[in-house]
Coordinates of C-alpha atoms and ligand atoms in Angstrom, one line a residue:
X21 CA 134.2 131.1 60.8
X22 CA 130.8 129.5 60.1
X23 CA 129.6 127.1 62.3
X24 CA 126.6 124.4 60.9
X25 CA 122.8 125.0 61.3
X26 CA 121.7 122.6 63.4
X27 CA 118.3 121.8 64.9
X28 CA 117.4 119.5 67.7
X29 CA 117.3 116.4 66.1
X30 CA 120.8 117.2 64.7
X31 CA 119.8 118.3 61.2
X32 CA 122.3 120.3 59.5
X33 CA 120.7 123.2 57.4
X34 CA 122.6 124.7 54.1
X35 CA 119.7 125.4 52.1
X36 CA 117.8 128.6 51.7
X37 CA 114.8 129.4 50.0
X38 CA 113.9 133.0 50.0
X39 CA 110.2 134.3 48.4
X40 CA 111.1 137.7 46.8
X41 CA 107.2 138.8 46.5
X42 CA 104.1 137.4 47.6
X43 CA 102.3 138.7 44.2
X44 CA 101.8 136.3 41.2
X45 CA 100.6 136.8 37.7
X46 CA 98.9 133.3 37.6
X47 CA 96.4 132.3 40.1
X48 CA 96.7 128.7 39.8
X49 CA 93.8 126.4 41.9
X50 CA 96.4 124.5 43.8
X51 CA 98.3 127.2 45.3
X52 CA 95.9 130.3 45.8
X53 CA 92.8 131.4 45.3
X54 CA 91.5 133.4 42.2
X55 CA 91.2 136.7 44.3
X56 CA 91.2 137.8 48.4
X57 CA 94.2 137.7 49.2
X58 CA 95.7 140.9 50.5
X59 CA 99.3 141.8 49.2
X60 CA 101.8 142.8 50.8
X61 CA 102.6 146.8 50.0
X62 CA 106.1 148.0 49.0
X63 CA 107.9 148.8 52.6
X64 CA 106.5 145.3 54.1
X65 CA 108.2 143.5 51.5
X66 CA 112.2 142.7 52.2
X67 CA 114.3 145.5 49.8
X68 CA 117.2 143.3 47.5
X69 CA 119.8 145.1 50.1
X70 CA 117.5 143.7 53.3
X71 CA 117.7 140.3 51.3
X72 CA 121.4 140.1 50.7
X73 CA 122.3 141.1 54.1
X74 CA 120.2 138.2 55.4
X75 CA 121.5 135.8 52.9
X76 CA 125.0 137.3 54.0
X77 CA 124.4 136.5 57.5
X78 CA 123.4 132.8 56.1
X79 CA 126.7 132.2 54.3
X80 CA 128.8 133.6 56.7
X81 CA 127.7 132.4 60.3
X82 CA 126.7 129.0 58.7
X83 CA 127.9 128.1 55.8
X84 CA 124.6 127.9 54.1
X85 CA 125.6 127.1 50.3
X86 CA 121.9 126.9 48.2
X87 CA 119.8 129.7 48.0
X88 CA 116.6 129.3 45.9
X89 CA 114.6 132.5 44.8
X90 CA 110.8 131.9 44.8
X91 CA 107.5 133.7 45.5
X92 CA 104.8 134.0 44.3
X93 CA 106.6 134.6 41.2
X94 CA 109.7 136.1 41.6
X95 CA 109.7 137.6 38.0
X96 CA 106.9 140.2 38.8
X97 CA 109.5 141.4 41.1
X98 CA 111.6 144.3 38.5
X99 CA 115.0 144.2 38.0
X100 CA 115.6 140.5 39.9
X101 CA 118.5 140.2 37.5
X102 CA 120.2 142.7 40.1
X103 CA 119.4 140.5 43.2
X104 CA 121.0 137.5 41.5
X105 CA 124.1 139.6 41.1
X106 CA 124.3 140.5 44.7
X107 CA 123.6 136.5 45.6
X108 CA 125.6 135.6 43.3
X109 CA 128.8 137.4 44.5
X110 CA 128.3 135.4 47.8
X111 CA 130.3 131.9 48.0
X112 CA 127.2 130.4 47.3
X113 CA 124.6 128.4 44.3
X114 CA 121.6 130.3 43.1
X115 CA 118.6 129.2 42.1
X116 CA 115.0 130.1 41.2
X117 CA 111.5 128.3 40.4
X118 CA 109.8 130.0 38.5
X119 CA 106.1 130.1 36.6
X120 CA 108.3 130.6 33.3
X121 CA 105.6 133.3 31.5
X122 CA 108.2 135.7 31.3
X123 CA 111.4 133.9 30.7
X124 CA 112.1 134.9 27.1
X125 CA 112.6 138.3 28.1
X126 CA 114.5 137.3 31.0
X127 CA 116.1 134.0 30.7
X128 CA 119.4 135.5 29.3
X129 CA 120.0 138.5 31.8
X130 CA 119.3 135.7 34.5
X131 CA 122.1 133.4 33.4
X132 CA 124.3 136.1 32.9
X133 CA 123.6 138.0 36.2
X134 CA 124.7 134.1 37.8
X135 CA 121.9 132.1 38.0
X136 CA 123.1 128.5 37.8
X137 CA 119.7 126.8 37.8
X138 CA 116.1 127.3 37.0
X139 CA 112.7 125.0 37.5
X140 CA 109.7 126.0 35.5
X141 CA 106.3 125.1 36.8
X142 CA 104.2 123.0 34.2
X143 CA 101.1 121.1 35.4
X144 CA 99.3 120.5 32.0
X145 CA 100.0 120.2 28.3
X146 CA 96.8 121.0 27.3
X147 CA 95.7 124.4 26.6
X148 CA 92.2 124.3 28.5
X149 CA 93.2 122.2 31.3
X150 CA 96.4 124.7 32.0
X151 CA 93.9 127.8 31.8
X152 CA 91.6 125.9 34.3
X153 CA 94.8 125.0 36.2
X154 CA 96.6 128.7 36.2
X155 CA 93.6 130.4 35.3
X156 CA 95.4 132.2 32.8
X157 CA 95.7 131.2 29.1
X158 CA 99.5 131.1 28.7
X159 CA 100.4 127.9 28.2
X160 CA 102.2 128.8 24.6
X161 CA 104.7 131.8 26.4
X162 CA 105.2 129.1 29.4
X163 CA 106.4 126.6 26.7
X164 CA 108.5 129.4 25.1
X165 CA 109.8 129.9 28.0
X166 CA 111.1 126.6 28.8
X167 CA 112.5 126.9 25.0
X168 CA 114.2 130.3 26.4
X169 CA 115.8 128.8 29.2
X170 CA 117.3 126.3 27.4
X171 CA 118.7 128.2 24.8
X172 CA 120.1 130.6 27.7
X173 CA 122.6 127.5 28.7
X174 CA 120.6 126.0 32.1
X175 CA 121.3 122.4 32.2
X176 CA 119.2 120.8 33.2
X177 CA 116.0 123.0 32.7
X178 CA 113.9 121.5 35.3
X179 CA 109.9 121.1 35.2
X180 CA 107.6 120.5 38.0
X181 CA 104.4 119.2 37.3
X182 CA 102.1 119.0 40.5
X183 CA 99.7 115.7 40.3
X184 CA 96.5 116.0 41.3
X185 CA 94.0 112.4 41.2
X186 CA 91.1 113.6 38.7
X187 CA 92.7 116.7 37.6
X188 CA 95.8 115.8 35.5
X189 CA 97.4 112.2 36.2
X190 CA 96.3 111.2 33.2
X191 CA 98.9 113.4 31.7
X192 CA 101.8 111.7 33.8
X193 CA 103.0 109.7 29.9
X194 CA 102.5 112.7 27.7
X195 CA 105.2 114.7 31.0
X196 CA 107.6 111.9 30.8
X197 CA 107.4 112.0 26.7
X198 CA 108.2 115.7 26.7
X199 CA 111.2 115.5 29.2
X200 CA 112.8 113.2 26.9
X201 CA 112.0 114.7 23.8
X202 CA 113.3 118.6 24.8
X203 CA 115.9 117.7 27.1
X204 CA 114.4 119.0 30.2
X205 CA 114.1 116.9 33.3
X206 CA 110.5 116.7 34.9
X207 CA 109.9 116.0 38.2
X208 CA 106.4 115.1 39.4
X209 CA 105.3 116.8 42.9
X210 CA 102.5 115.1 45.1
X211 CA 100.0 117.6 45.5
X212 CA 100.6 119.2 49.2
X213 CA 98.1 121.2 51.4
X214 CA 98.8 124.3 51.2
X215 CA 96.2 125.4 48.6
X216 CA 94.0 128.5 49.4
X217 CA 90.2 127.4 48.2
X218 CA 91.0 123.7 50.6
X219 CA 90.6 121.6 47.8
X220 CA 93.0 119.4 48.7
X221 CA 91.9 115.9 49.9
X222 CA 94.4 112.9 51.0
X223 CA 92.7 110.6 48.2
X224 CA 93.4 113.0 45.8
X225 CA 97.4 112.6 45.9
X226 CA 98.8 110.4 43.5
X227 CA 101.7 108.9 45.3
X228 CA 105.3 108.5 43.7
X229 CA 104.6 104.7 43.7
X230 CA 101.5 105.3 41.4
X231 CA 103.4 108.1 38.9
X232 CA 106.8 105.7 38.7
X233 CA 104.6 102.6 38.0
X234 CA 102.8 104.9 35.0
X235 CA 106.0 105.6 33.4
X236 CA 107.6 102.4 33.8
X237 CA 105.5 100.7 31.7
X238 CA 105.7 102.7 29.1
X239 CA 109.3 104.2 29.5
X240 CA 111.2 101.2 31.7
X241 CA 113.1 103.1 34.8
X242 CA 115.8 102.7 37.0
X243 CA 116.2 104.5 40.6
X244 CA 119.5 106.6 40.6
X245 CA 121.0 106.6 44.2
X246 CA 119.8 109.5 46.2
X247 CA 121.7 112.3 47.4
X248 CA 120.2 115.1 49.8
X249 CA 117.7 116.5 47.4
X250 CA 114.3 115.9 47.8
X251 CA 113.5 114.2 44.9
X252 CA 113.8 110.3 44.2
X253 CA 115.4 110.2 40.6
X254 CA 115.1 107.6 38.2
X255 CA 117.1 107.1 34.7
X256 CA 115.4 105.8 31.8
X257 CA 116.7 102.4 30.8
X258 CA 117.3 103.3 27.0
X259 CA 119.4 106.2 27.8
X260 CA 117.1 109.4 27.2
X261 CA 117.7 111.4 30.7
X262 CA 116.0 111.5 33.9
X263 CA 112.8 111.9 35.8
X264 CA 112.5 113.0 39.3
X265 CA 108.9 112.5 41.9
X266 CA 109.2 114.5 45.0
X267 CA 106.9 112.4 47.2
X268 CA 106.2 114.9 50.0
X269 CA 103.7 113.5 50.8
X270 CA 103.6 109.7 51.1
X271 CA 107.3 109.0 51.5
X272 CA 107.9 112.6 53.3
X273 CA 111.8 113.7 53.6
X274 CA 111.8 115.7 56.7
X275 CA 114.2 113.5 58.6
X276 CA 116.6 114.9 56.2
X277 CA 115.5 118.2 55.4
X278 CA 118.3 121.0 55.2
X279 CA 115.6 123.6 54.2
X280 CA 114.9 127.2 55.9
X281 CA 112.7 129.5 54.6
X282 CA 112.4 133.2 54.1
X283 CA 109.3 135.1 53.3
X284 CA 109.1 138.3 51.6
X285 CA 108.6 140.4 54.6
X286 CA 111.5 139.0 56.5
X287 CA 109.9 135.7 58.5
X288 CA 112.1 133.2 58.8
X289 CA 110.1 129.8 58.9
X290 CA 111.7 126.5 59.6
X291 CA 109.6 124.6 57.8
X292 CA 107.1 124.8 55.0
X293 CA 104.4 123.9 57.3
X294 CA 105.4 125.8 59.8
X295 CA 103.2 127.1 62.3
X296 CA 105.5 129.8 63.7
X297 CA 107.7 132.6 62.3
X298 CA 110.9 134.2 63.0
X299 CA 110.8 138.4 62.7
X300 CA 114.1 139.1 61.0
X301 CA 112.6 142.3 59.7
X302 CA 112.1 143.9 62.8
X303 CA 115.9 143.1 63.7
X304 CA 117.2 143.9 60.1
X305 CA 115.3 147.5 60.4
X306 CA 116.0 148.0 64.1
X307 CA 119.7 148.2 63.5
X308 CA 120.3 144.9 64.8
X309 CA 123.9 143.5 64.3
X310 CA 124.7 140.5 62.2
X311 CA 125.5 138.4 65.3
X312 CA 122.1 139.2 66.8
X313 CA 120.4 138.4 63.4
X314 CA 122.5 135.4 63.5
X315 CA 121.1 134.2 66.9
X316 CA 118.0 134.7 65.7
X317 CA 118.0 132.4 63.0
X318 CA 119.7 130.0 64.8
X319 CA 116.9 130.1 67.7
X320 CA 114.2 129.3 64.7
X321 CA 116.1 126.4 63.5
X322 CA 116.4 125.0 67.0
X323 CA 112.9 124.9 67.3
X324 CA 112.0 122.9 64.0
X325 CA 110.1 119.6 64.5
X326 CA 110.9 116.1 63.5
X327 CA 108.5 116.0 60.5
X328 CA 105.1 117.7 59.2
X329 CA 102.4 114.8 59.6
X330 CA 100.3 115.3 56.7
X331 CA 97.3 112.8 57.4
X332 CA 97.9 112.5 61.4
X333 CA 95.0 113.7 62.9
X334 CA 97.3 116.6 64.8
X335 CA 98.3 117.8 61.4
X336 CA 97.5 121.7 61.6
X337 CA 97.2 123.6 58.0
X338 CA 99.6 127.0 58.3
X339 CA 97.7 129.5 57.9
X340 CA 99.3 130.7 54.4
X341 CA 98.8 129.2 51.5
X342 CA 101.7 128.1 49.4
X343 CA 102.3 131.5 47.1
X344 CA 102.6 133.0 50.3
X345 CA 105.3 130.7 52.1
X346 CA 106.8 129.9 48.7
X347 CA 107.6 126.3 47.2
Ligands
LIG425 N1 105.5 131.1 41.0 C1 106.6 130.2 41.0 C2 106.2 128.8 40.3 O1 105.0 128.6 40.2 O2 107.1 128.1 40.1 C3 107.3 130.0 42.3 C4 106.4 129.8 43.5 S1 105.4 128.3 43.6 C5 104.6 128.5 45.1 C6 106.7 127.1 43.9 C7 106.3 125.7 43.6 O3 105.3 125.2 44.5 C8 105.8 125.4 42.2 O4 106.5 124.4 41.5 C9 104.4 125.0 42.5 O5 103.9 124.0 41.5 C10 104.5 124.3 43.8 N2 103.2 124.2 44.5 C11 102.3 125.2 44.8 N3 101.3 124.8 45.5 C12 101.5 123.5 45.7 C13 100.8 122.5 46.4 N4 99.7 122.7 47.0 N5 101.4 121.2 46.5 C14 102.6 121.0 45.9 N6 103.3 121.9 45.2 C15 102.8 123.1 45.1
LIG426 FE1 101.7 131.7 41.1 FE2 103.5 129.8 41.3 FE3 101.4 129.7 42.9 FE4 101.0 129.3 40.4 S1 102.2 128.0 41.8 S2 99.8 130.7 41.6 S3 102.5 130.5 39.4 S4 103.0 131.2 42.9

């Protein structure tokens, strides 16, 4: 019988995010840097068995009912198709954000294999500025890739765009214009700081208030009401979908955050800018029993905090950046 998830200040966690590699095939500026970081090897990194008996232990002992595959980018990872399948067949929804480069070859298996929803990251339109971004020049496959997924049947394909003051904002109109003309709903991320090179600079986050006020005057909005999901939705007046601006920043959702995390060598972390890991790996490959595992994760949940205090001057920067923590 599963009993909630719940941490000190009475938050009730069903949602798991688990990063199936720490390897990427981009390198993009606001997430890690172009080259230093060590990866992980082959035996650190959680096996899709390791991964399902965690996610297992999740479901079972409390009812967690989201699980969200990230990285890095979980497509380097071969054969993720098969993971999904094992998720899958566990009462719960799957999900995965992806960087999209490879999602015409894989779109379709994905669906098949369960997969019930997929964001594609997309931070520029342009073909330099996305090289500059992702320092790769693959901003054609990513936008075949979107393509792919929709063809593959997700609905609604989601896009997040990260804005970054100087860097892209002014690219906020042409995002909203290319949700509503492909039918995929974009949702604008404040720029977080968790980037590798330290770029990151409080004036340099456009806020939600900034990016909705953009788009309203071109495309009038209207807020939807908001469930648990981190992003503030808003329908366009004339009928043509939804756009979504997950203000972690300015307007920061922790007091109702349902989110644990899972890294790809079996940490738990309770939050993304967590300062403190939980080993599951050594418990999972120790011959540790589900219950034990179980107490485990319940003892990091219980020792989450209220809220992560980006801009307070105790505000301490983890010490991964985001490819390793996953977003
Ligand atoms: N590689 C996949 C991708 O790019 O979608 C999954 C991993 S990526 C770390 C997950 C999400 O985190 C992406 O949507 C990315 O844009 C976002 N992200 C990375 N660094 C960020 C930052 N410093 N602030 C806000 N979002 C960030
Ligand atoms: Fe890779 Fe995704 Fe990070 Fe870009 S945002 S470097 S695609 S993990």
């Amino acid at each position: 019988m599963a009993r909630p998830l719940v941490d000190t200040f009475g938050r009730v966690h069903k949602d798991l995010r688990i990063s199936v590699t720490d390897r990427c095939n981009f390198r993009c500026t606001y997430c890690m840097p172009e080259e230093g970081l060590e990866w992980l090897s082959r035996d650190e990194i959680l096996s899709f068995e390791e991964i399902e008996r965690l996610a297992r232990v999740m479901v079972d002992h409390f009812g967690v009912n989201s699980i969200r595959l990230t990285g890095g980018e979980p497509l380097v990872r071969a054969n993720l198709d098969e993971l999904v399948r094992l998720l899958a067949a566990l009462d719960t929804d799957v999900a995965m954000t992806t960087n999209g480069s490879t999602l015409r070859r894989h779109a379709q298996g994905l669906k098949d294999a369960g997969l019930k929803r997929i964001n594609i990251s997309l931070d520029s339109l342009d073909r330099d500025r996305f090289l500059e971004l992702t320092r790769r020049d693959e901003l054609d496959t990513v936008l075949d890739g979107i393509q792919a997924a929709v063809e593959a049947g997700f609905d609604p394909v989601k896009i997040n765009c990260v804005v970054m003051r100087g860097i892209n904002d002014d690219e906020i109109i042409d995002f909203a214009r290319f949700g509503r003309d492909n039918g995929v709903r974009v949702r604008f991320i404040e720029w977080m700081p968790l980037d590798a090179d330290q770029t990151w600079s409080n004036d340099r986050v456009m806020s939600q208030q900034e990016i909705v006020d953009q788009i309203n005057e071109v495309f009038p909005l209207e807020p939807v009401q908001r469930g648990h999901e981190p992003a503030q939705r808003f329908r366009y007046l004339d009928g043509q979908g939804q756009v979504g601006v997950i203000a972690s920043v300015t307007q920061a959702f922790c007091g109702n955050c349902d989110r644990v995390r899972l890294t790809a060598e079996g940490q738990l972390r309770n939050c993304l800018f967590a300062v403190d890991e939980f080993d599951l790996r050594t418990l999972l490959r120790t011959g540790g029993s589900d219950d034990e595992i179980a107490a485990e994760i319940a003892r990091g949940v219980s020792a989450k905090w209220a809220g992560h205090q980006i801009g307070q001057v105790h505000f301490i920067r983890p010490h991964r950046s985001m490819s390793q923590i996953g977003g």
